[in-house]
mmCIF file of C-alpha atoms in Angstrom:
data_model
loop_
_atom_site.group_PDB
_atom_site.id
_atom_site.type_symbol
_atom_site.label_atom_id
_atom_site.label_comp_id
_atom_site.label_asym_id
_atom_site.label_seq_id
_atom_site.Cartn_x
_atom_site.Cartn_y
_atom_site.Cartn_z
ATOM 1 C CA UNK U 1247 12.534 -14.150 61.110
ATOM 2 C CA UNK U 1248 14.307 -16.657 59.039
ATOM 3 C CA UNK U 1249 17.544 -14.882 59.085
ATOM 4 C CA UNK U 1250 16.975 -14.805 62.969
ATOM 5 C CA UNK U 1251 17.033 -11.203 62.548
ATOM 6 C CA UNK U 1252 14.179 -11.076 65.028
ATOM 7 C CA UNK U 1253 12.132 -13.422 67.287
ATOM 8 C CA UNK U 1254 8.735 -13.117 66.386
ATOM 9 C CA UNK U 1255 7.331 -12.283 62.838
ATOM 10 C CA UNK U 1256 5.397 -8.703 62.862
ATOM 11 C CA UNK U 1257 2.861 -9.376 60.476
ATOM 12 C CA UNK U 1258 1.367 -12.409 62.924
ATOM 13 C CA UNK U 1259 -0.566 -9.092 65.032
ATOM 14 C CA UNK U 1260 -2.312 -7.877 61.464
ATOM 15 C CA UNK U 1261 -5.752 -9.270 60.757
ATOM 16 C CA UNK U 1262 -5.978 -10.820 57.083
ATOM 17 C CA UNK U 1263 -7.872 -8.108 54.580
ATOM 18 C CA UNK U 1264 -11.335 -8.959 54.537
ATOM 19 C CA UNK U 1265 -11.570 -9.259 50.598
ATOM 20 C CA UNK U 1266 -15.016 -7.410 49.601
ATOM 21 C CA UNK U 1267 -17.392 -9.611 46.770
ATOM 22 C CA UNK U 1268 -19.633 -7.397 44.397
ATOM 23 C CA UNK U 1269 -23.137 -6.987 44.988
ATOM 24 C CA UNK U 1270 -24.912 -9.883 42.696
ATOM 25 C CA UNK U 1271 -27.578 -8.089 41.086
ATOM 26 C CA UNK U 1272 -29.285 -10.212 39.031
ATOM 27 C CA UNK U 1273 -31.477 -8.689 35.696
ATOM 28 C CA UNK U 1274 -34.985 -9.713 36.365
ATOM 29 C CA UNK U 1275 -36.603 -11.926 33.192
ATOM 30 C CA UNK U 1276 -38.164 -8.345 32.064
ATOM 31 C CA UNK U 1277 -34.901 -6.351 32.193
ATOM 32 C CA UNK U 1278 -33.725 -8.931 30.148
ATOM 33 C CA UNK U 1279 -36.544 -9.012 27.702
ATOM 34 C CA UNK U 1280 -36.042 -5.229 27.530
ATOM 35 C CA UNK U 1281 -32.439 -5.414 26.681
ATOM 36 C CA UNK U 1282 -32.516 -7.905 23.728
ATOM 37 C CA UNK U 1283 -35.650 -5.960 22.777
ATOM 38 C CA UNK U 1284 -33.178 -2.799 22.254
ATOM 39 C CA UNK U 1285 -30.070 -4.538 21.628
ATOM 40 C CA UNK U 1286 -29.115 -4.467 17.734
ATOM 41 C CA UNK U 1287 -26.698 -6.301 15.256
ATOM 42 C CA UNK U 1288 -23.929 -8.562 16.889
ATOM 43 C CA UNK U 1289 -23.945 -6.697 20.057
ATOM 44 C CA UNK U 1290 -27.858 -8.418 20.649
ATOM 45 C CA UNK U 1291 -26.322 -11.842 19.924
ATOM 46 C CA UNK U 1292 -23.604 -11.483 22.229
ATOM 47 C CA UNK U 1293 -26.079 -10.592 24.821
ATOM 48 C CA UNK U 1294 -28.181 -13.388 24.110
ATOM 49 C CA UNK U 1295 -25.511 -15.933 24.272
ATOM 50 C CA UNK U 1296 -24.442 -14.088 27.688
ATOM 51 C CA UNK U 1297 -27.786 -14.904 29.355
ATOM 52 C CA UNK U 1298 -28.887 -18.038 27.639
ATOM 53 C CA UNK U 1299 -25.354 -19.903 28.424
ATOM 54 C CA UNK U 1300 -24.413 -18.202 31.738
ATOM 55 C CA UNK U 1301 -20.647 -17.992 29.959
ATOM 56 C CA UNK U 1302 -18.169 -15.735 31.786
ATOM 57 C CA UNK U 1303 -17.639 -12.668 29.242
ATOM 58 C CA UNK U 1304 -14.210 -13.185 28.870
ATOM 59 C CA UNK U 1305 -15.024 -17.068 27.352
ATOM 60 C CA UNK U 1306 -17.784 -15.155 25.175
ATOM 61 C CA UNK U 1307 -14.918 -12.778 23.769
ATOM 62 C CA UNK U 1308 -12.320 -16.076 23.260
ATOM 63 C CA UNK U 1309 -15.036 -18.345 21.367
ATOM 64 C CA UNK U 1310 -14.163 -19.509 18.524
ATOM 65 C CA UNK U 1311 -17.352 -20.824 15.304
ATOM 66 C CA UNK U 1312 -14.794 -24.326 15.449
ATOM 67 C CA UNK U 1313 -16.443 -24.538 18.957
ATOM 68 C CA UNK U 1314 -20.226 -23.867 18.294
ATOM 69 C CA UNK U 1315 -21.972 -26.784 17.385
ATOM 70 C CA UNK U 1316 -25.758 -26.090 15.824
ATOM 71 C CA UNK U 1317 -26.227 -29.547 14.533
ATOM 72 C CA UNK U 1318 -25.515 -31.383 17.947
ATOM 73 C CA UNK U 1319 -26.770 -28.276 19.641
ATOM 74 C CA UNK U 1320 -23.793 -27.641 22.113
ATOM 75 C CA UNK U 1321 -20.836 -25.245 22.746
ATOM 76 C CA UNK U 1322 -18.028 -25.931 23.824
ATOM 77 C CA UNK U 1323 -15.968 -23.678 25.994
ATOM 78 C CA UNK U 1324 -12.712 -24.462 26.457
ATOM 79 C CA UNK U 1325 -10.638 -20.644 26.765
ATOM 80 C CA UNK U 1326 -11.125 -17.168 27.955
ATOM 81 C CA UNK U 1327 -9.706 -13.933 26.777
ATOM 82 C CA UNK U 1328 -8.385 -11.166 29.108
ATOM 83 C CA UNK U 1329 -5.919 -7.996 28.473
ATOM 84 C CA UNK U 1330 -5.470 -9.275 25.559
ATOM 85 C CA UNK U 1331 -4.344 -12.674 26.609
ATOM 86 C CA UNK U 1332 -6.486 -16.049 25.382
ATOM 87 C CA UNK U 1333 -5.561 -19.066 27.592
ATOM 88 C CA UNK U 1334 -7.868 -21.666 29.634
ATOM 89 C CA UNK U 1335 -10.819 -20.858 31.684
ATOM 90 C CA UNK U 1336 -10.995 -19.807 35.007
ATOM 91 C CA UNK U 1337 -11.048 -23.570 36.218
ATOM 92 C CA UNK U 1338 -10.357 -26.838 34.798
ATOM 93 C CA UNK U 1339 -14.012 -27.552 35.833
ATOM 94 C CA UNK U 1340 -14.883 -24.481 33.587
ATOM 95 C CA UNK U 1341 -13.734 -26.387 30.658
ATOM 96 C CA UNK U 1342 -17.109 -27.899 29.473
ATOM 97 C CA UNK U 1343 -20.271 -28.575 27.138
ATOM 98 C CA UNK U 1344 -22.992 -26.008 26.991
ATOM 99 C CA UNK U 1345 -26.434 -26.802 25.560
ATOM 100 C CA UNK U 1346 -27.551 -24.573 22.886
ATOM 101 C CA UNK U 1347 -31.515 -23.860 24.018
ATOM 102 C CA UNK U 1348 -33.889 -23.349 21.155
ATOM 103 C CA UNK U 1349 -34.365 -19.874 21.937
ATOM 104 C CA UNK U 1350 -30.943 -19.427 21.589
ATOM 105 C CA UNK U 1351 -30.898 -20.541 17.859
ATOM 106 C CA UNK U 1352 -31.957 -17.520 16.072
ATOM 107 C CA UNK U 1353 -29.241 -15.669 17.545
ATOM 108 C CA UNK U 1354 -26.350 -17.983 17.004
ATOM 109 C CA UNK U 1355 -27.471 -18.155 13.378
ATOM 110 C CA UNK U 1356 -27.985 -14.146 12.992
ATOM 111 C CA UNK U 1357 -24.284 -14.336 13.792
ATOM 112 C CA UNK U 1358 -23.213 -16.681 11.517
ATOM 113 C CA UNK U 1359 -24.469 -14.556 8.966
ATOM 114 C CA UNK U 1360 -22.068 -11.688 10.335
ATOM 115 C CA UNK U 1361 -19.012 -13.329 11.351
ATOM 116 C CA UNK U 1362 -19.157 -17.231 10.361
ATOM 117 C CA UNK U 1363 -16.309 -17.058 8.069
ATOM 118 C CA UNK U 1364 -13.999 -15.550 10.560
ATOM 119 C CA UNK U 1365 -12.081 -17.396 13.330
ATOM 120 C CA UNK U 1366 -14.101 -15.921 16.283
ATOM 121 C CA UNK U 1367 -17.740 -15.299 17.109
ATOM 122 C CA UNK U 1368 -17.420 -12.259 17.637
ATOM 123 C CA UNK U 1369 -14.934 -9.433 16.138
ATOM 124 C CA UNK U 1370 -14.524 -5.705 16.911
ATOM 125 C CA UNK U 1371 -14.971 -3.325 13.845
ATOM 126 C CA UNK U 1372 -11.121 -4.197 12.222
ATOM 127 C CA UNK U 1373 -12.093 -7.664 11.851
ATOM 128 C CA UNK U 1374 -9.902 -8.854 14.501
ATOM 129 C CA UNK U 1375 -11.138 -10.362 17.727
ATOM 130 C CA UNK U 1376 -12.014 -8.360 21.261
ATOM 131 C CA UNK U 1377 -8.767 -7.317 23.008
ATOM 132 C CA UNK U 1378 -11.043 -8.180 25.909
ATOM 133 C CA UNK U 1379 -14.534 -7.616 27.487
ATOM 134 C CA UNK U 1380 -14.040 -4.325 28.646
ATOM 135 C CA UNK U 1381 -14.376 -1.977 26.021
ATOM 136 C CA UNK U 1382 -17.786 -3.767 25.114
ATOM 137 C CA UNK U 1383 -19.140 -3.007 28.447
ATOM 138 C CA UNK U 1384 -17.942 0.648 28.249
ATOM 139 C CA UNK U 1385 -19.244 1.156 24.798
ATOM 140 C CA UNK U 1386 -21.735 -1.290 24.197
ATOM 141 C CA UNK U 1387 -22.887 -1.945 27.345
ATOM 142 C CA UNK U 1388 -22.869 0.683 29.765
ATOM 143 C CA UNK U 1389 -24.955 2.776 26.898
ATOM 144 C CA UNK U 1390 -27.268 0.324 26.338
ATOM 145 C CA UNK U 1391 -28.472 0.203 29.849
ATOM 146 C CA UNK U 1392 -28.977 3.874 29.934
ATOM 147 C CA UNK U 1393 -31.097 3.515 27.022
ATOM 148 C CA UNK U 1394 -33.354 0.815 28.467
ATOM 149 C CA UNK U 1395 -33.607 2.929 31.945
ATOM 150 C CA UNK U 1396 -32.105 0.167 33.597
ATOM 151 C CA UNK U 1397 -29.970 0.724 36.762
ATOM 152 C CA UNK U 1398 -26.419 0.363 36.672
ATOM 153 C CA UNK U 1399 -25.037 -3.020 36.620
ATOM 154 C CA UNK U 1400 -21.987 -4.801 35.540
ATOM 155 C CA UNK U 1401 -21.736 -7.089 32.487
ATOM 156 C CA UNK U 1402 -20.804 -10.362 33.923
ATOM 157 C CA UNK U 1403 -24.508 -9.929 35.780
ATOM 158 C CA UNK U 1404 -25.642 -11.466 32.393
ATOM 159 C CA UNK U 1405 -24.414 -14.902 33.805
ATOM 160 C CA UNK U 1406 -25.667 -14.194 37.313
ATOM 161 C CA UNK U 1407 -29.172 -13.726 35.682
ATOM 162 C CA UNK U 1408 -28.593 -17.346 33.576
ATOM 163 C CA UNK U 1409 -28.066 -18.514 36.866
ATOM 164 C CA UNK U 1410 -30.713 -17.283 38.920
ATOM 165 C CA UNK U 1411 -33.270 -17.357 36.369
ATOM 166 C CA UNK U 1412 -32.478 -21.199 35.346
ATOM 167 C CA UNK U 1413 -32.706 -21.653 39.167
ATOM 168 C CA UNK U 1414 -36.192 -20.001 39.345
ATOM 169 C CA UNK U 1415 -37.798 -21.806 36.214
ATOM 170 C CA UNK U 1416 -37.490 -25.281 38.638
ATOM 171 C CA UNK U 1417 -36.807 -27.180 35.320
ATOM 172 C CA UNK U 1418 -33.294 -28.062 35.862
ATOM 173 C CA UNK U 1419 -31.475 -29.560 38.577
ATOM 174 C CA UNK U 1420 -29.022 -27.345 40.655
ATOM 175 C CA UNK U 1421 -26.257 -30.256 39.593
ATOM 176 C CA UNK U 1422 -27.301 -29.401 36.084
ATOM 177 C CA UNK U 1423 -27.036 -25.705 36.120
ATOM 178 C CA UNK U 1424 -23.768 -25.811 38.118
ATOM 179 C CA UNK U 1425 -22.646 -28.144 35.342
ATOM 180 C CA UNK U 1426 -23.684 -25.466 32.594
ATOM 181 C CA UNK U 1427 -22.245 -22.594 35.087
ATOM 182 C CA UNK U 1428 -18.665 -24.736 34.789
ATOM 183 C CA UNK U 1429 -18.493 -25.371 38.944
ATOM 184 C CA UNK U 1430 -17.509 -28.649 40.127
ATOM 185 C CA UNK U 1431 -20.504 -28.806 42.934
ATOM 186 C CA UNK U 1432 -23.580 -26.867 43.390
ATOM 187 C CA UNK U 1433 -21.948 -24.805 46.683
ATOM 188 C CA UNK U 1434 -21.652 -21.968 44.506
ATOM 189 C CA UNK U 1435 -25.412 -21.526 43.262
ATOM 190 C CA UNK U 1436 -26.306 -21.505 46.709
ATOM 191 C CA UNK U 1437 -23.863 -19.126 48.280
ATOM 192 C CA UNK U 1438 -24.367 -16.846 45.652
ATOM 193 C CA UNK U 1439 -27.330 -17.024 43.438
ATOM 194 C CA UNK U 1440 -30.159 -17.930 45.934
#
């Protein structure tokens, strides 16, 4: 067409791809319960910090102890880790402060005990960190639900369930959680998590 090889461009009679979003499938507060009930060692802290921050699971994999704050209470997420490759979050509004909730604590400091003189959070068995997330959902995750009887769900519904169950405990403000969540309005809570 810009050659003026021919008049009229023949991809202007194809429809656009209608690009197909996963089912959000939300763990209920029980199925979460159940799962750091059965969870053990690092794997149960991971999870923990999965559902009480709503992080993505590649920013869990790329966070670093220089970034996890216990005496102010805060995390700070500022990369993410995929195929191997660490570099900035999905967004620049993903780049942000996350409180640590009491209830989060425990786990953070169970960690510590485990990894806190290493550069990451969390390391695989060599002592190095996570290529990425997705050998931890295929051998950490995927058996774990099996064990807990719990349908079939993917790993990054740890941050959908943050989301919808901060949304259901009316304490915070949707501004607040899409603040924690790392989007720049609250649009997203409501096209996705309500």
């Amino acid at each position: 067409l810009q050659d003026e090889e021919v008049n009229k461009n023949p991809f202007d009679a194809l429809d656009s791809l209608k690009v197909k979003k996963p089912k959000v499938t939300p763990l209920l507060p029980h199925e979460v319960k159940l799962i750091l009930d059965t969870a053990q060692g690092w794997f149960k802290n991971y999870l923990a910090l999965g559902f009480m921050t709503g992080m993505r699971v590649g920013e869990i994999v790329a966070l670093k102890w220089e970034n996890v704050n216990l005496e102010h209470r805060e995390i700070y997420v500022c990369a993410s880790k995929a195929k191997g490759i660490e570099g900035a979050t999905k967004t620049e509004s993903s780049v942000r402060y996350i409180p640590i909730v009491d209830t989060l604590v425990p786990f953070i400091e169970s960690q510590k005990k485990l990894t806190g003189d290493k550069e990451y959070v969390f390391i695989n068995q060599y002592g190095k960190s996570f290529y990425d997330y997705k050998n931890i959902g295929r051998h950490h995750w995927n058996v774990l639900l099996k064990e807990c009887g719990i349908e079939h769900r993917r790993m990054y519904e740890m941050r959908h369930a943050c989301a919808t169950n901060l949304l259901m405990s009316g304490r915070y403000s949707v501004n607040e959680i899409a603040s924690v969540l790392g989007h720049t309005t609250p649009q997203m809570l409501f096209q996705r998590y309500t």
